[in-house]
Amino acid sequence: MSIDKQYLIDFETEVKERYEAGEIKAPVHLASNNEDELIEIFKGVDKDDWVFCSWRNHYHALLHGIPREKLMNLIVRGKSMSVYSKEPNFYSSSIVGGIIPIALGVAKSIKMKGGKNKVWCFVGDMTFESGIFHESYKYAKNFDLPLQFVVEDNNLSTNTPVDETWGGKQEVPSDIIYYKYKSDYPHHGTGNWVLF
Amino acid sequence: MKYKDEIIRSMEWLSEKDNTIFLGQSVSYSGNAIYNTLNTLPEEKRLELPVFEEIQMGMSTGMAMDGLVPISCFPRFDFFMRCMDALVNHLDKMQNMTEFTYRPKVIMRTSIGSTNPLNGGIQHTQDHTEAFKLMLKEVKVVLLDEPEDIFKEFERAYNRQGSTLLIEHGDHYNDK
């Protein structure tokens, strides 16, 4: 099934409404205004590839082929920050940087076993600036591992500006996919007061 | 058999499994006692890594998610502390987070640094076994105290679902 921009927006809107109705009793991190970029990137992601991403992962999960109902069920059960799947392989974490060495290990294993699939690792711009990213990137690059990093830059980590706190930002290497966006949603929740 | 010989026997048994890989610092190059328990293994079963313990732990987790059984070696408990996020927040929580969809099997080796005949001092000889037993929910923690327990504990670690941290006593390499 082909997923278009409106499909993604409608999904996230339903999560918003169910969260505001008090149906989801765990944090949700909603995305917006990066639909076009992700749809384009996922044209290169094979169904056998692994996808690793952060707490803001609903679009990635849908685009990698996790069925809508299964994903919504996970979210309603409080699993928005740790969406997972075996077929297709998908793993997310709500700790900054934590997925990166795990993705690196899967890529190393694939190469050691002569596999043809690939690992995609989506990180925010604060995570990109961290030491664990740079060590992992260096290792993956030097050993030519099948690991594609994608940096999703909203210049925020919760509400902390990345450029201000680092005093500047690193240049993104050309072999990393990079895009900027500005979400209409806050870091977590919907921006509206919810009575649980 | 003596303590160190039992560890070598366990490593040789693990190395015969098709899906195992030994990784860390001093698995292919000398420099720590752990090397002397691995140097009889085929070179292709060993992966020498840079000193990046947190990434080593995460890498081991990822390799296990893809079906390998990494024997991840950290020469001292003091150095092992540098991998805490990857261990405590990820490997140790993955079964819960994924509702048992992913149950990575990582066999971790570390050692309480020896104090005899050389005493490595306070940064090289700490024993955090009890703290890890309290902290870890899914990873099993095993202190290898007696030579006769060593092989069966590594055998259990290989055969059980999930991951195991096996802690050796550096002093027992000489005194047991």
Short mmCIF file of C-alpha atoms in Angstrom, two decimals:
data_model
loop_
_atom_site.label_atom_id
_atom_site.label_comp_id
_atom_site.label_asym_id
_atom_site.label_seq_id
_atom_site.Cartn_x
_atom_site.Cartn_y
_atom_site.Cartn_z
CA MET A 1 0.00 0.00 0.00
CA SER A 2 1.30 3.43 -0.91
CA ILE A 3 1.29 5.88 1.98
CA ASP A 4 0.83 9.54 1.17
CA LYS A 5 1.21 12.69 3.18
CA GLN A 6 -2.44 12.94 4.17
CA TYR A 7 -2.41 9.33 5.44
CA LEU A 8 0.41 10.21 7.82
CA ILE A 9 -1.23 13.43 8.97
CA ASP A 10 -4.55 11.66 9.55
CA PHE A 11 -2.85 8.98 11.62
CA GLU A 12 -1.10 11.51 13.82
CA THR A 13 -4.34 13.48 14.17
CA GLU A 14 -6.12 10.38 15.41
CA VAL A 15 -3.35 9.80 17.99
CA LYS A 16 -3.76 13.43 19.07
CA GLU A 17 -7.50 13.05 19.49
CA ARG A 18 -7.26 9.79 21.39
CA TYR A 19 -4.56 11.25 23.63
CA GLU A 20 -6.68 14.30 24.37
CA ALA A 21 -9.63 12.02 25.13
CA GLY A 22 -7.49 10.48 27.87
CA GLU A 23 -7.34 7.12 26.11
CA ILE A 24 -3.53 6.98 25.91
CA LYS A 25 -1.94 7.07 29.36
CA ALA A 26 1.67 7.50 28.32
CA PRO A 27 3.64 10.25 26.56
CA VAL A 28 3.24 10.65 22.81
CA HIS A 29 5.71 12.52 20.60
CA LEU A 30 3.87 13.64 17.50
CA ALA A 31 5.41 14.65 14.19
CA SER A 32 4.37 17.15 11.59
CA ASN A 33 5.79 18.97 8.59
CA ASN A 34 8.34 16.26 7.76
CA GLU A 35 5.99 14.01 5.81
CA ASP A 36 7.41 14.82 2.36
CA GLU A 37 11.00 14.23 3.44
CA LEU A 38 10.24 10.90 5.09
CA ILE A 39 8.13 9.64 2.21
CA GLU A 40 11.04 10.39 -0.12
CA ILE A 41 13.64 8.76 2.16
CA PHE A 42 11.56 5.63 2.64
CA LYS A 43 11.48 5.07 -1.12
CA GLY A 44 15.03 3.80 -0.56
CA VAL A 45 14.21 1.58 2.42
CA ASP A 46 13.68 -2.09 1.53
CA LYS A 47 11.16 -4.20 3.44
CA ASP A 48 14.05 -6.41 4.64
CA ASP A 49 16.03 -3.45 5.97
CA TRP A 50 16.22 -2.62 9.65
CA VAL A 51 14.94 0.75 10.84
CA PHE A 52 16.03 2.31 14.13
CA CYS A 53 14.59 5.55 15.39
CA SER A 54 13.71 7.59 18.42
CA TRP A 55 10.62 8.35 20.48
CA ARG A 56 9.10 10.30 17.57
CA ASN A 57 8.60 7.28 15.36
CA HIS A 58 4.99 6.90 14.15
CA TYR A 59 5.66 8.08 10.59
CA HIS A 60 8.73 5.90 10.29
CA ALA A 61 6.83 2.86 11.53
CA LEU A 62 4.00 3.34 9.05
CA LEU A 63 6.36 4.00 6.17
CA HIS A 64 8.37 0.88 6.97
CA GLY A 65 5.26 -1.24 6.76
CA ILE A 66 3.98 -1.70 10.29
CA PRO A 67 0.21 -2.02 9.83
CA ARG A 68 -1.83 0.98 10.96
CA GLU A 69 -3.98 -1.01 13.40
CA LYS A 70 -0.98 -2.71 14.99
CA LEU A 71 0.80 0.61 15.46
CA MET A 72 -2.26 2.33 16.88
CA ASN A 73 -2.74 -0.57 19.29
CA LEU A 74 0.86 -0.21 20.51
CA ILE A 75 0.39 3.53 21.01
CA VAL A 76 -2.90 3.16 22.87
CA ARG A 77 -1.19 0.63 25.15
CA GLY A 78 1.46 3.18 26.02
CA LYS A 79 4.19 1.99 23.66
CA SER A 80 4.53 5.12 21.54
CA MET A 81 8.11 5.73 22.71
CA SER A 82 9.22 2.17 22.08
CA VAL A 83 7.45 1.03 18.94
CA TYR A 84 8.92 -2.27 17.74
CA SER A 85 8.36 -4.92 15.14
CA LYS A 86 10.04 -8.12 13.93
CA GLU A 87 8.55 -8.21 10.43
CA PRO A 88 9.55 -5.65 9.33
CA ASN A 89 12.52 -5.16 11.66
CA PHE A 90 11.93 -1.96 13.58
CA TYR A 91 13.24 -0.78 16.94
CA SER A 92 12.97 2.52 18.75
CA SER A 93 14.13 3.87 22.08
CA SER A 94 13.43 6.89 24.22
CA ILE A 95 17.03 7.41 25.37
CA VAL A 96 19.13 9.86 23.34
CA GLY A 97 21.77 8.03 21.33
CA GLY A 98 20.87 4.56 22.59
CA ILE A 99 19.81 3.12 19.25
CA ILE A 100 23.01 4.12 17.47
CA PRO A 101 25.42 1.40 18.65
CA ILE A 102 22.64 -1.17 18.43
CA ALA A 103 22.10 -0.23 14.80
CA LEU A 104 25.87 -0.42 14.34
CA GLY A 105 25.89 -3.96 15.74
CA VAL A 106 23.12 -5.11 13.42
CA ALA A 107 25.04 -3.62 10.47
CA LYS A 108 28.24 -5.35 11.60
CA SER A 109 26.38 -8.66 11.89
CA ILE A 110 24.83 -8.27 8.43
CA LYS A 111 28.24 -7.63 6.90
CA MET A 112 29.86 -10.53 8.76
CA LYS A 113 27.15 -12.88 7.49
CA GLY A 114 27.29 -11.55 3.94
CA GLY A 115 23.73 -10.24 4.04
CA LYS A 116 22.35 -7.86 1.46
CA ASN A 117 19.99 -5.85 3.63
CA LYS A 118 20.80 -2.57 5.26
CA VAL A 119 20.28 -0.63 8.48
CA TRP A 120 18.70 2.81 8.67
CA CYS A 121 19.26 4.89 11.78
CA PHE A 122 17.21 8.08 12.23
CA VAL A 123 18.51 10.56 14.82
CA GLY A 124 17.73 14.11 15.83
CA ASP A 125 20.22 16.94 15.58
CA MET A 126 21.08 16.92 19.30
CA THR A 127 21.88 13.21 19.04
CA PHE A 128 23.96 13.89 15.94
CA GLU A 129 26.13 16.23 18.00
CA SER A 130 26.80 13.62 20.69
CA GLY A 131 29.99 11.62 21.12
CA ILE A 132 28.31 8.26 20.70
CA PHE A 133 27.12 9.28 17.25
CA HIS A 134 30.57 10.31 16.11
CA GLU A 135 32.30 7.16 17.39
CA SER A 136 29.67 4.96 15.76
CA TYR A 137 29.70 6.91 12.51
CA LYS A 138 33.49 6.66 12.33
CA TYR A 139 33.42 2.89 12.90
CA ALA A 140 30.64 2.32 10.37
CA LYS A 141 32.38 4.44 7.75
CA ASN A 142 35.84 2.93 8.27
CA PHE A 143 34.52 -0.63 8.02
CA ASP A 144 32.09 0.20 5.21
CA LEU A 145 29.10 -1.17 7.11
CA PRO A 146 25.61 -1.17 5.57
CA LEU A 147 24.39 1.58 7.88
CA GLN A 148 22.68 4.72 6.62
CA PHE A 149 22.30 7.57 9.09
CA VAL A 150 19.53 10.15 8.69
CA VAL A 151 19.66 13.39 10.71
CA GLU A 152 16.29 15.03 11.34
CA ASP A 153 17.00 18.59 12.37
CA ASN A 154 14.41 20.64 14.26
CA ASN A 155 17.14 22.39 16.27
CA LEU A 156 15.48 21.23 19.47
CA SER A 157 16.00 18.61 22.15
CA THR A 158 12.76 18.78 24.13
CA ASN A 159 12.72 22.61 24.25
CA THR A 160 16.48 23.13 24.40
CA PRO A 161 17.98 24.81 21.32
CA VAL A 162 20.78 22.66 19.93
CA ASP A 163 22.81 25.44 18.32
CA GLU A 164 22.67 27.68 21.39
CA THR A 165 23.70 25.00 23.86
CA TRP A 166 26.56 23.68 21.73
CA GLY A 167 27.63 27.14 20.65
CA GLY A 168 27.22 26.06 17.03
CA LYS A 169 26.60 22.90 15.06
CA GLN A 170 28.82 20.40 13.29
CA GLU A 171 28.87 20.15 9.53
CA VAL A 172 26.89 17.14 8.36
CA PRO A 173 29.01 14.74 6.25
CA SER A 174 27.78 14.22 2.71
CA ASP A 175 27.11 10.51 3.22
CA ILE A 176 24.49 11.28 5.86
CA ILE A 177 20.95 12.07 4.75
CA TYR A 178 19.88 15.34 6.34
CA TYR A 179 16.74 17.42 6.44
CA LYS A 180 15.33 20.30 8.49
CA TYR A 181 11.78 20.71 9.70
CA LYS A 182 9.68 22.61 12.20
CA SER A 183 6.92 20.67 13.88
CA ASP A 184 3.55 22.12 14.83
CA TYR A 185 3.41 19.82 17.83
CA PRO A 186 5.31 20.33 21.12
CA HIS A 187 8.03 17.91 22.22
CA HIS A 188 5.44 15.60 23.78
CA GLY A 189 1.70 15.72 24.18
CA THR A 190 -0.45 17.90 21.97
CA GLY A 191 -0.17 21.33 23.54
CA ASN A 192 -3.62 21.02 25.09
CA TRP A 193 -4.43 20.29 28.72
CA VAL A 194 -5.61 16.72 29.18
CA LEU A 195 -7.48 15.40 32.22
CA PHE A 196 -6.54 11.75 32.67
CA MET B 1 40.91 -28.21 36.73
CA LYS B 2 41.97 -24.80 37.90
CA TYR B 3 39.96 -21.57 37.65
CA LYS B 4 41.69 -20.19 34.57
CA ASP B 5 41.71 -23.57 32.82
CA GLU B 6 37.96 -23.86 33.30
CA ILE B 7 37.47 -20.46 31.70
CA ILE B 8 39.64 -21.49 28.75
CA ARG B 9 37.66 -24.74 28.42
CA SER B 10 34.41 -22.73 28.44
CA MET B 11 35.69 -20.33 25.78
CA GLU B 12 36.81 -23.18 23.58
CA TRP B 13 33.39 -24.83 23.92
CA LEU B 14 31.64 -21.57 23.03
CA SER B 15 33.94 -21.03 20.07
CA GLU B 16 32.76 -24.31 18.54
CA LYS B 17 29.25 -22.86 18.12
CA ASP B 18 28.59 -21.47 14.65
CA ASN B 19 26.81 -18.34 15.92
CA THR B 20 29.32 -17.12 18.52
CA ILE B 21 31.77 -14.24 18.16
CA PHE B 22 34.22 -12.97 20.79
CA LEU B 23 34.66 -9.22 20.87
CA GLY B 24 36.23 -6.46 22.93
CA GLN B 25 39.64 -5.12 23.78
CA SER B 26 42.43 -7.70 24.25
CA VAL B 27 40.62 -10.54 22.51
CA SER B 28 43.20 -10.66 19.70
CA TYR B 29 46.04 -8.65 21.21
CA SER B 30 47.67 -9.16 24.59
CA GLY B 31 47.38 -6.54 27.28
CA ASN B 32 44.96 -7.98 29.79
CA ALA B 33 44.47 -11.30 31.55
CA ILE B 34 41.37 -11.96 29.46
CA TYR B 35 43.58 -12.40 26.38
CA ASN B 36 45.20 -15.47 27.93
CA THR B 37 41.80 -17.17 28.06
CA LEU B 38 41.10 -16.51 24.37
CA ASN B 39 44.38 -16.94 22.55
CA THR B 40 43.72 -20.59 21.70
CA LEU B 41 40.58 -19.65 19.74
CA PRO B 42 40.55 -19.31 15.94
CA GLU B 43 41.36 -15.76 14.89
CA GLU B 44 38.21 -15.54 12.77
CA LYS B 45 36.11 -15.98 15.92
CA ARG B 46 37.68 -12.91 17.53
CA LEU B 47 36.93 -9.26 16.86
CA GLU B 48 39.30 -6.76 18.46
CA LEU B 49 37.50 -3.46 19.10
CA PRO B 50 38.55 0.07 19.92
CA VAL B 51 38.11 1.24 23.50
CA PHE B 52 34.48 2.33 23.33
CA GLU B 53 32.69 0.28 25.95
CA GLU B 54 29.23 1.82 25.53
CA ILE B 55 29.33 1.21 21.81
CA GLN B 56 30.70 -2.28 22.36
CA MET B 57 27.69 -3.08 24.55
CA GLY B 58 25.26 -1.60 22.03
CA MET B 59 27.00 -3.38 19.16
CA SER B 60 26.79 -6.66 21.05
CA THR B 61 23.06 -6.08 21.54
CA GLY B 62 22.56 -5.35 17.84
CA MET B 63 24.58 -8.39 16.77
CA ALA B 64 22.46 -10.53 19.07
CA MET B 65 19.25 -9.04 17.63
CA ASP B 66 20.48 -10.22 14.24
CA GLY B 67 21.05 -13.77 15.49
CA LEU B 68 24.67 -13.91 16.67
CA VAL B 69 25.71 -14.78 20.22
CA PRO B 70 28.41 -12.25 21.12
CA ILE B 71 30.77 -13.05 23.97
CA SER B 72 31.50 -9.45 24.85
CA CYS B 73 34.67 -9.10 26.89
CA PHE B 74 35.44 -6.21 29.23
CA PRO B 75 38.81 -6.73 30.92
CA ARG B 76 37.89 -5.10 34.24
CA PHE B 77 34.69 -4.30 36.14
CA ASP B 78 35.94 -0.72 36.48
CA PHE B 79 36.02 -0.35 32.68
CA PHE B 80 32.67 -2.11 32.34
CA MET B 81 31.04 0.87 34.10
CA ARG B 82 31.44 2.88 30.90
CA CYS B 83 28.76 0.83 29.15
CA MET B 84 25.94 1.53 31.58
CA ASP B 85 23.38 3.19 29.28
CA ALA B 86 23.64 0.50 26.64
CA LEU B 87 23.38 -2.19 29.31
CA VAL B 88 20.85 -0.79 31.79
CA ASN B 89 18.54 1.19 29.51
CA HIS B 90 18.65 -1.00 26.44
CA LEU B 91 19.89 -4.59 26.66
CA ASP B 92 18.35 -5.04 30.10
CA LYS B 93 14.98 -3.56 29.11
CA MET B 94 14.54 -4.92 25.61
CA GLN B 95 12.36 -7.92 26.42
CA ASN B 96 9.98 -5.71 28.37
CA MET B 97 9.99 -2.93 25.77
CA THR B 98 9.35 -5.31 22.88
CA GLU B 99 7.03 -7.65 24.76
CA PHE B 100 9.50 -10.55 24.25
CA THR B 101 9.72 -9.97 20.51
CA TYR B 102 13.46 -9.32 20.84
CA ARG B 103 15.38 -11.41 23.41
CA PRO B 104 19.02 -10.72 22.54
CA LYS B 105 21.49 -13.22 23.93
CA VAL B 106 24.70 -11.46 24.90
CA ILE B 107 27.23 -13.24 27.10
CA MET B 108 29.25 -10.59 28.92
CA ARG B 109 32.54 -11.29 30.60
CA THR B 110 34.22 -8.98 33.06
CA SER B 111 36.63 -9.39 35.95
CA ILE B 112 37.23 -7.99 39.40
CA GLY B 113 40.81 -6.82 39.13
CA SER B 114 43.41 -8.76 41.05
CA THR B 115 45.15 -7.36 44.13
CA ASN B 116 47.90 -9.96 44.36
CA PRO B 117 50.81 -9.99 43.57
CA LEU B 118 50.18 -6.54 42.06
CA ASN B 119 47.40 -4.34 43.43
CA GLY B 120 45.91 -2.28 40.62
CA GLY B 121 44.45 0.25 43.04
CA ILE B 122 40.99 1.64 43.54
CA GLN B 123 40.21 2.25 39.85
CA HIS B 124 41.17 -1.27 38.80
CA THR B 125 39.89 -3.61 41.51
CA GLN B 126 36.25 -2.80 42.28
CA ASP B 127 33.58 -5.45 42.74
CA HIS B 128 30.12 -4.13 41.76
CA THR B 129 28.43 -7.52 41.64
CA GLU B 130 25.73 -6.85 44.23
CA ALA B 131 24.89 -3.45 42.74
CA PHE B 132 24.38 -5.03 39.33
CA LYS B 133 22.21 -7.79 40.77
CA LEU B 134 19.99 -5.09 42.26
CA MET B 135 19.95 -2.92 39.16
CA LEU B 136 19.43 -5.37 36.31
CA LYS B 137 15.94 -6.72 35.63
CA GLU B 138 16.42 -9.03 32.65
CA VAL B 139 20.15 -9.69 32.48
CA LYS B 140 21.23 -12.52 34.77
CA VAL B 141 24.28 -11.74 36.92
CA VAL B 142 26.61 -14.59 37.89
CA LEU B 143 29.72 -14.37 40.06
CA LEU B 144 32.20 -17.08 39.13
CA ASP B 145 33.71 -18.01 42.45
CA GLU B 146 34.56 -21.70 42.20
CA PRO B 147 36.32 -23.48 39.33
CA GLU B 148 33.73 -26.28 39.21
CA ASP B 149 30.92 -23.75 38.53
CA ILE B 150 32.54 -22.02 35.58
CA PHE B 151 31.83 -24.33 32.66
CA LYS B 152 28.22 -25.03 33.62
CA GLU B 153 27.53 -21.31 34.06
CA PHE B 154 28.82 -20.49 30.58
CA GLU B 155 26.85 -23.45 29.25
CA ARG B 156 23.70 -22.10 30.95
CA ALA B 157 24.40 -18.63 29.58
CA TYR B 158 24.56 -20.02 26.06
CA ASN B 159 21.47 -22.17 26.42
CA ARG B 160 19.15 -19.72 28.20
CA GLN B 161 16.97 -17.08 26.56
CA GLY B 162 18.27 -13.59 27.22
CA SER B 163 21.61 -12.24 28.34
CA THR B 164 24.05 -13.05 31.14
CA LEU B 165 26.79 -11.09 32.85
CA LEU B 166 29.51 -13.41 34.18
CA ILE B 167 31.95 -11.88 36.63
CA GLU B 168 35.36 -13.40 37.18
CA HIS B 169 37.84 -12.91 40.01
CA GLY B 170 41.22 -11.80 38.74
CA ASP B 171 42.87 -13.12 41.90
CA HIS B 172 41.45 -16.60 41.30
CA TYR B 173 43.45 -16.86 38.09
CA ASN B 174 46.40 -17.44 40.42
CA ASP B 175 44.98 -18.79 43.69
CA LYS B 176 42.36 -21.37 42.61
#
